[in-house]
Every structure is written in C-alpha cells, then in structure tokens.
Amino acid sequence: MHANQIVGAVSSAQDAVGDIKDANVKTAAAAGLKQASDAIGNIGGALISGQKAAAEDRASVGTGLQATGAALQGGDQYALLNKP
C-alpha cells in the first residue's frame, strides 16, 4: 500500500467514525485515528526531509489503529460498516 492510499484510508475512516451514534465509541475510535494520523504526518515529514522515520512514530501508527479497532469492537459498528 502506498503512502497516499494509507492517508486516504485513514481519512475515510475518520469520516465514517463521525457517523457512529455511541458517543464513547465515537470518541475512542476518533482518538485512535488521530494518534495514527499524527504519527503518519510525522513519518511523512521525516521522509520528505530525508530522515528516517522515528520508531516511536511507526509504533504509534499501529497503536492508534489497534485502539480504533478495539473501540469499534466494543460498540456500534453499524454506521461504520454500512456507510453509503
């Protein structure tokens, strides 16, 4: 998967999470996506400047996505899975 596809997928997920009705699930899922998105931004910035991406940013992407998944497993997934 290319970087632009990853960024697009995270952006689409953020839009879909906005449709979740359960406020706790919505907040937790959005926080996980923000963590991943912020880390992806840091990685992109490092790569553009010719530096190696920090290990903590790489780990933070995974942690954020796992947190999002855990939030979605614990709540109302209907809006996310059935978004037109």
PDB file of N, CA and C in Angstrom, residues 3-72:
ATOM      1  N   ALA A   3       1.795   5.367   0.408  1.00  0.00           N
ATOM      2  CA  ALA A   3       1.513   6.353   1.452  1.00  0.00           C
ATOM      3  C   ALA A   3       0.205   7.094   1.197  1.00  0.00           C
ATOM      4  N   ASN A   4      -0.039   7.489  -0.057  1.00  0.00           N
ATOM      5  CA  ASN A   4      -1.274   8.232  -0.333  1.00  0.00           C
ATOM      6  C   ASN A   4      -2.509   7.360  -0.121  1.00  0.00           C
ATOM      7  N   GLN A   5      -2.392   6.057  -0.331  1.00  0.00           N
ATOM      8  CA  GLN A   5      -3.514   5.150  -0.074  1.00  0.00           C
ATOM      9  C   GLN A   5      -3.767   5.028   1.424  1.00  0.00           C
ATOM     10  N   ILE A   6      -2.693   4.991   2.199  1.00  0.00           N
ATOM     11  CA  ILE A   6      -2.823   4.896   3.658  1.00  0.00           C
ATOM     12  C   ILE A   6      -3.489   6.151   4.200  1.00  0.00           C
ATOM     13  N   VAL A   7      -3.006   7.310   3.760  1.00  0.00           N
ATOM     14  CA  VAL A   7      -3.590   8.577   4.214  1.00  0.00           C
ATOM     15  C   VAL A   7      -5.061   8.651   3.808  1.00  0.00           C
ATOM     16  N   GLY A   8      -5.377   8.231   2.596  1.00  0.00           N
ATOM     17  CA  GLY A   8      -6.764   8.226   2.139  1.00  0.00           C
ATOM     18  C   GLY A   8      -7.637   7.297   2.959  1.00  0.00           C
ATOM     19  N   ALA A   9      -7.105   6.132   3.302  1.00  0.00           N
ATOM     20  CA  ALA A   9      -7.871   5.173   4.101  1.00  0.00           C
ATOM     21  C   ALA A   9      -8.139   5.709   5.501  1.00  0.00           C
ATOM     22  N   VAL A  10      -7.134   6.335   6.108  1.00  0.00           N
ATOM     23  CA  VAL A  10      -7.328   6.912   7.442  1.00  0.00           C
ATOM     24  C   VAL A  10      -8.347   8.047   7.376  1.00  0.00           C
ATOM     25  N   SER A  11      -8.266   8.866   6.348  1.00  0.00           N
ATOM     26  CA  SER A  11      -9.217   9.967   6.178  1.00  0.00           C
ATOM     27  C   SER A  11     -10.642   9.438   6.008  1.00  0.00           C
ATOM     28  N   SER A  12     -10.813   8.399   5.208  1.00  0.00           N
ATOM     29  CA  SER A  12     -12.137   7.790   5.024  1.00  0.00           C
ATOM     30  C   SER A  12     -12.659   7.210   6.331  1.00  0.00           C
ATOM     31  N   ALA A  13     -11.772   6.584   7.089  1.00  0.00           N
ATOM     32  CA  ALA A  13     -12.171   6.021   8.379  1.00  0.00           C
ATOM     33  C   ALA A  13     -12.595   7.131   9.336  1.00  0.00           C
ATOM     34  N   GLN A  14     -11.874   8.259   9.318  1.00  0.00           N
ATOM     35  CA  GLN A  14     -12.253   9.381  10.178  1.00  0.00           C
ATOM     36  C   GLN A  14     -13.645   9.891   9.816  1.00  0.00           C
ATOM     37  N   ASP A  15     -13.938   9.980   8.534  1.00  0.00           N
ATOM     38  CA  ASP A  15     -15.271  10.405   8.096  1.00  0.00           C
ATOM     39  C   ASP A  15     -16.337   9.422   8.575  1.00  0.00           C
ATOM     40  N   ALA A  16     -16.062   8.141   8.435  1.00  0.00           N
ATOM     41  CA  ALA A  16     -17.026   7.112   8.825  1.00  0.00           C
ATOM     42  C   ALA A  16     -17.248   7.092  10.331  1.00  0.00           C
ATOM     43  N   VAL A  17     -16.189   7.292  11.095  1.00  0.00           N
ATOM     44  CA  VAL A  17     -16.314   7.295  12.554  1.00  0.00           C
ATOM     45  C   VAL A  17     -17.244   8.419  12.999  1.00  0.00           C
ATOM     46  N   GLY A  18     -17.285   9.495  12.245  1.00  0.00           N
ATOM     47  CA  GLY A  18     -18.184  10.597  12.569  1.00  0.00           C
ATOM     48  C   GLY A  18     -19.651  10.201  12.569  1.00  0.00           C
ATOM     49  N   ASP A  19     -19.992   9.107  11.914  1.00  0.00           N
ATOM     50  CA  ASP A  19     -21.380   8.637  11.846  1.00  0.00           C
ATOM     51  C   ASP A  19     -21.763   7.691  12.982  1.00  0.00           C
ATOM     52  N   ILE A  20     -20.832   7.325  13.819  1.00  0.00           N
ATOM     53  CA  ILE A  20     -21.119   6.401  14.922  1.00  0.00           C
ATOM     54  C   ILE A  20     -22.001   7.105  15.948  1.00  0.00           C
ATOM     55  N   LYS A  21     -23.042   6.435  16.388  1.00  0.00           N
ATOM     56  CA  LYS A  21     -24.019   7.025  17.308  1.00  0.00           C
ATOM     57  C   LYS A  21     -23.568   6.982  18.770  1.00  0.00           C
ATOM     58  N   ASP A  22     -22.883   5.939  19.167  1.00  0.00           N
ATOM     59  CA  ASP A  22     -22.430   5.783  20.550  1.00  0.00           C
ATOM     60  C   ASP A  22     -21.283   6.758  20.803  1.00  0.00           C
ATOM     61  N   ALA A  23     -21.517   7.745  21.675  1.00  0.00           N
ATOM     62  CA  ALA A  23     -20.529   8.809  21.903  1.00  0.00           C
ATOM     63  C   ALA A  23     -19.200   8.278  22.432  1.00  0.00           C
ATOM     64  N   ASN A  24     -19.240   7.291  23.315  1.00  0.00           N
ATOM     65  CA  ASN A  24     -17.999   6.748  23.870  1.00  0.00           C
ATOM     66  C   ASN A  24     -17.177   6.039  22.802  1.00  0.00           C
ATOM     67  N   VAL A  25     -17.842   5.254  21.979  1.00  0.00           N
ATOM     68  CA  VAL A  25     -17.159   4.536  20.899  1.00  0.00           C
ATOM     69  C   VAL A  25     -16.611   5.536  19.892  1.00  0.00           C
ATOM     70  N   LYS A  26     -17.429   6.514  19.562  1.00  0.00           N
ATOM     71  CA  LYS A  26     -17.028   7.538  18.595  1.00  0.00           C
ATOM     72  C   LYS A  26     -15.774   8.280  19.074  1.00  0.00           C
ATOM     73  N   THR A  27     -15.769   8.683  20.336  1.00  0.00           N
ATOM     74  CA  THR A  27     -14.630   9.409  20.901  1.00  0.00           C
ATOM     75  C   THR A  27     -13.379   8.544  20.921  1.00  0.00           C
ATOM     76  N   ALA A  28     -13.521   7.301  21.356  1.00  0.00           N
ATOM     77  CA  ALA A  28     -12.363   6.408  21.434  1.00  0.00           C
ATOM     78  C   ALA A  28     -11.811   6.080  20.048  1.00  0.00           C
ATOM     79  N   ALA A  29     -12.698   5.815  19.103  1.00  0.00           N
ATOM     80  CA  ALA A  29     -12.252   5.499  17.741  1.00  0.00           C
ATOM     81  C   ALA A  29     -11.578   6.707  17.101  1.00  0.00           C
ATOM     82  N   ALA A  30     -12.149   7.889  17.304  1.00  0.00           N
ATOM     83  CA  ALA A  30     -11.558   9.111  16.744  1.00  0.00           C
ATOM     84  C   ALA A  30     -10.189   9.388  17.351  1.00  0.00           C
ATOM     85  N   ALA A  31     -10.035   9.136  18.640  1.00  0.00           N
ATOM     86  CA  ALA A  31      -8.741   9.356  19.294  1.00  0.00           C
ATOM     87  C   ALA A  31      -7.677   8.421  18.725  1.00  0.00           C
ATOM     88  N   GLY A  32      -8.041   7.181  18.496  1.00  0.00           N
ATOM     89  CA  GLY A  32      -7.096   6.235  17.902  1.00  0.00           C
ATOM     90  C   GLY A  32      -6.690   6.644  16.501  1.00  0.00           C
ATOM     91  N   LEU A  33      -7.661   7.086  15.709  1.00  0.00           N
ATOM     92  CA  LEU A  33      -7.352   7.536  14.348  1.00  0.00           C
ATOM     93  C   LEU A  33      -6.500   8.798  14.353  1.00  0.00           C
ATOM     94  N   LYS A  34      -6.747   9.689  15.318  1.00  0.00           N
ATOM     95  CA  LYS A  34      -5.930  10.901  15.417  1.00  0.00           C
ATOM     96  C   LYS A  34      -4.490  10.542  15.753  1.00  0.00           C
ATOM     97  N   GLN A  35      -4.321   9.602  16.672  1.00  0.00           N
ATOM     98  CA  GLN A  35      -2.970   9.165  17.029  1.00  0.00           C
ATOM     99  C   GLN A  35      -2.255   8.617  15.798  1.00  0.00           C
ATOM    100  N   ALA A  36      -2.926   7.764  15.053  1.00  0.00           N
ATOM    101  CA  ALA A  36      -2.325   7.187  13.848  1.00  0.00           C
ATOM    102  C   ALA A  36      -2.043   8.263  12.808  1.00  0.00           C
ATOM    103  N   SER A  37      -2.995   9.161  12.612  1.00  0.00           N
ATOM    104  CA  SER A  37      -2.844  10.219  11.617  1.00  0.00           C
ATOM    105  C   SER A  37      -1.692  11.162  11.958  1.00  0.00           C
ATOM    106  N   ASP A  38      -1.596  11.544  13.221  1.00  0.00           N
ATOM    107  CA  ASP A  38      -0.497  12.415  13.646  1.00  0.00           C
ATOM    108  C   ASP A  38       0.853  11.741  13.411  1.00  0.00           C
ATOM    109  N   ALA A  39       0.935  10.462  13.735  1.00  0.00           N
ATOM    110  CA  ALA A  39       2.188   9.728  13.543  1.00  0.00           C
ATOM    111  C   ALA A  39       2.522   9.590  12.059  1.00  0.00           C
ATOM    112  N   ILE A  40       1.515   9.356  11.231  1.00  0.00           N
ATOM    113  CA  ILE A  40       1.737   9.273   9.782  1.00  0.00           C
ATOM    114  C   ILE A  40       2.274  10.605   9.269  1.00  0.00           C
ATOM    115  N   GLY A  41       1.732  11.702   9.777  1.00  0.00           N
ATOM    116  CA  GLY A  41       2.230  13.024   9.402  1.00  0.00           C
ATOM    117  C   GLY A  41       3.687  13.212   9.787  1.00  0.00           C
ATOM    118  N   ASN A  42       4.043  12.758  10.982  1.00  0.00           N
ATOM    119  CA  ASN A  42       5.439  12.845  11.429  1.00  0.00           C
ATOM    120  C   ASN A  42       6.350  12.004  10.544  1.00  0.00           C
ATOM    121  N   ILE A  43       5.894  10.820  10.191  1.00  0.00           N
ATOM    122  CA  ILE A  43       6.685   9.938   9.324  1.00  0.00           C
ATOM    123  C   ILE A  43       6.873  10.591   7.958  1.00  0.00           C
ATOM    124  N   GLY A  44       5.799  11.126   7.408  1.00  0.00           N
ATOM    125  CA  GLY A  44       5.887  11.800   6.110  1.00  0.00           C
ATOM    126  C   GLY A  44       6.852  12.967   6.145  1.00  0.00           C
ATOM    127  N   GLY A  45       6.778  13.760   7.205  1.00  0.00           N
ATOM    128  CA  GLY A  45       7.687  14.893   7.347  1.00  0.00           C
ATOM    129  C   GLY A  45       9.136  14.459   7.413  1.00  0.00           C
ATOM    130  N   ALA A  46       9.387  13.387   8.147  1.00  0.00           N
ATOM    131  CA  ALA A  46      10.757  12.877   8.252  1.00  0.00           C
ATOM    132  C   ALA A  46      11.258  12.398   6.898  1.00  0.00           C
ATOM    133  N   LEU A  47      10.434  11.649   6.195  1.00  0.00           N
ATOM    134  CA  LEU A  47      10.855  11.116   4.898  1.00  0.00           C
ATOM    135  C   LEU A  47      11.094  12.225   3.880  1.00  0.00           C
ATOM    136  N   ILE A  48      10.239  13.236   3.882  1.00  0.00           N
ATOM    137  CA  ILE A  48      10.406  14.359   2.955  1.00  0.00           C
ATOM    138  C   ILE A  48      11.710  15.098   3.224  1.00  0.00           C
ATOM    139  N   SER A  49      12.085  15.194   4.497  1.00  0.00           N
ATOM    140  CA  SER A  49      13.321  15.902   4.842  1.00  0.00           C
ATOM    141  C   SER A  49      14.552  15.006   4.742  1.00  0.00           C
ATOM    142  N   GLY A  50      14.367  13.780   4.264  1.00  0.00           N
ATOM    143  CA  GLY A  50      15.493  12.874   4.066  1.00  0.00           C
ATOM    144  C   GLY A  50      15.930  12.126   5.310  1.00  0.00           C
ATOM    145  N   GLN A  51      15.106  12.159   6.349  1.00  0.00           N
ATOM    146  CA  GLN A  51      15.436  11.465   7.586  1.00  0.00           C
ATOM    147  C   GLN A  51      14.695  10.134   7.653  1.00  0.00           C
ATOM    148  N   LYS A  52      15.170   9.290   8.533  1.00  0.00           N
ATOM    149  CA  LYS A  52      14.494   8.020   8.792  1.00  0.00           C
ATOM    150  C   LYS A  52      13.322   8.280   9.741  1.00  0.00           C
ATOM    151  N   ALA A  53      12.208   7.631   9.484  1.00  0.00           N
ATOM    152  CA  ALA A  53      11.048   7.772  10.367  1.00  0.00           C
ATOM    153  C   ALA A  53      11.385   7.212  11.742  1.00  0.00           C
ATOM    154  N   ALA A  54      10.976   7.928  12.778  1.00  0.00           N
ATOM    155  CA  ALA A  54      11.244   7.506  14.150  1.00  0.00           C
ATOM    156  C   ALA A  54      10.469   6.232  14.474  1.00  0.00           C
ATOM    157  N   ALA A  55      11.124   5.349  15.196  1.00  0.00           N
ATOM    158  CA  ALA A  55      10.485   4.094  15.600  1.00  0.00           C
ATOM    159  C   ALA A  55       9.224   4.360  16.414  1.00  0.00           C
ATOM    160  N   GLU A  56       9.252   5.395  17.241  1.00  0.00           N
ATOM    161  CA  GLU A  56       8.075   5.697  18.071  1.00  0.00           C
ATOM    162  C   GLU A  56       6.882   6.112  17.209  1.00  0.00           C
ATOM    163  N   ASP A  57       7.140   6.799  16.097  1.00  0.00           N
ATOM    164  CA  ASP A  57       6.038   7.159  15.200  1.00  0.00           C
ATOM    165  C   ASP A  57       5.496   5.928  14.487  1.00  0.00           C
ATOM    166  N   ARG A  58       6.380   5.049  14.062  1.00  0.00           N
ATOM    167  CA  ARG A  58       5.918   3.812  13.406  1.00  0.00           C
ATOM    168  C   ARG A  58       5.065   3.000  14.376  1.00  0.00           C
ATOM    169  N   ALA A  59       5.514   2.902  15.615  1.00  0.00           N
ATOM    170  CA  ALA A  59       4.754   2.154  16.621  1.00  0.00           C
ATOM    171  C   ALA A  59       3.425   2.843  16.930  1.00  0.00           C
ATOM    172  N   SER A  60       3.439   4.173  16.924  1.00  0.00           N
ATOM    173  CA  SER A  60       2.233   4.931  17.249  1.00  0.00           C
ATOM    174  C   SER A  60       1.135   4.744  16.203  1.00  0.00           C
ATOM    175  N   VAL A  61       1.517   4.542  14.952  1.00  0.00           N
ATOM    176  CA  VAL A  61       0.517   4.250  13.913  1.00  0.00           C
ATOM    177  C   VAL A  61      -0.216   2.960  14.271  1.00  0.00           C
ATOM    178  N   GLY A  62       0.535   1.926  14.567  1.00  0.00           N
ATOM    179  CA  GLY A  62      -0.073   0.643  14.925  1.00  0.00           C
ATOM    180  C   GLY A  62      -0.912   0.724  16.183  1.00  0.00           C
ATOM    181  N   THR A  63      -0.403   1.419  17.185  1.00  0.00           N
ATOM    182  CA  THR A  63      -1.137   1.560  18.439  1.00  0.00           C
ATOM    183  C   THR A  63      -2.455   2.294  18.225  1.00  0.00           C
ATOM    184  N   GLY A  64      -2.415   3.360  17.433  1.00  0.00           N
ATOM    185  CA  GLY A  64      -3.632   4.124  17.153  1.00  0.00           C
ATOM    186  C   GLY A  64      -4.665   3.306  16.410  1.00  0.00           C
ATOM    187  N   LEU A  65      -4.209   2.553  15.409  1.00  0.00           N
ATOM    188  CA  LEU A  65      -5.146   1.726  14.645  1.00  0.00           C
ATOM    189  C   LEU A  65      -5.709   0.593  15.494  1.00  0.00           C
ATOM    190  N   GLN A  66      -4.879   0.019  16.367  1.00  0.00           N
ATOM    191  CA  GLN A  66      -5.374  -1.031  17.266  1.00  0.00           C
ATOM    192  C   GLN A  66      -6.403  -0.464  18.239  1.00  0.00           C
ATOM    193  N   ALA A  67      -6.158   0.750  18.740  1.00  0.00           N
ATOM    194  CA  ALA A  67      -7.115   1.379  19.652  1.00  0.00           C
ATOM    195  C   ALA A  67      -8.438   1.644  18.942  1.00  0.00           C
ATOM    196  N   THR A  68      -8.354   2.059  17.692  1.00  0.00           N
ATOM    197  CA  THR A  68      -9.576   2.280  16.912  1.00  0.00           C
ATOM    198  C   THR A  68     -10.342   0.976  16.744  1.00  0.00           C
ATOM    199  N   GLY A  69      -9.641  -0.078  16.391  1.00  0.00           N
ATOM    200  CA  GLY A  69     -10.275  -1.386  16.231  1.00  0.00           C
ATOM    201  C   GLY A  69     -10.927  -1.867  17.510  1.00  0.00           C
ATOM    202  N   ALA A  70     -10.239  -1.683  18.631  1.00  0.00           N
ATOM    203  CA  ALA A  70     -10.796  -2.104  19.916  1.00  0.00           C
ATOM    204  C   ALA A  70     -12.056  -1.313  20.248  1.00  0.00           C
ATOM    205  N   ALA A  71     -12.042  -0.019  19.958  1.00  0.00           N
ATOM    206  CA  ALA A  71     -13.227   0.809  20.219  1.00  0.00           C
ATOM    207  C   ALA A  71     -14.403   0.344  19.371  1.00  0.00           C
ATOM    208  N   LEU A  72     -14.133   0.050  18.111  1.00  0.00           N
ATOM    209  CA  LEU A  72     -15.210  -0.379  17.218  1.00  0.00           C
ATOM    210  C   LEU A  72     -15.756  -1.746  17.603  1.00  0.00           C
TER     211      LEU A  72
END
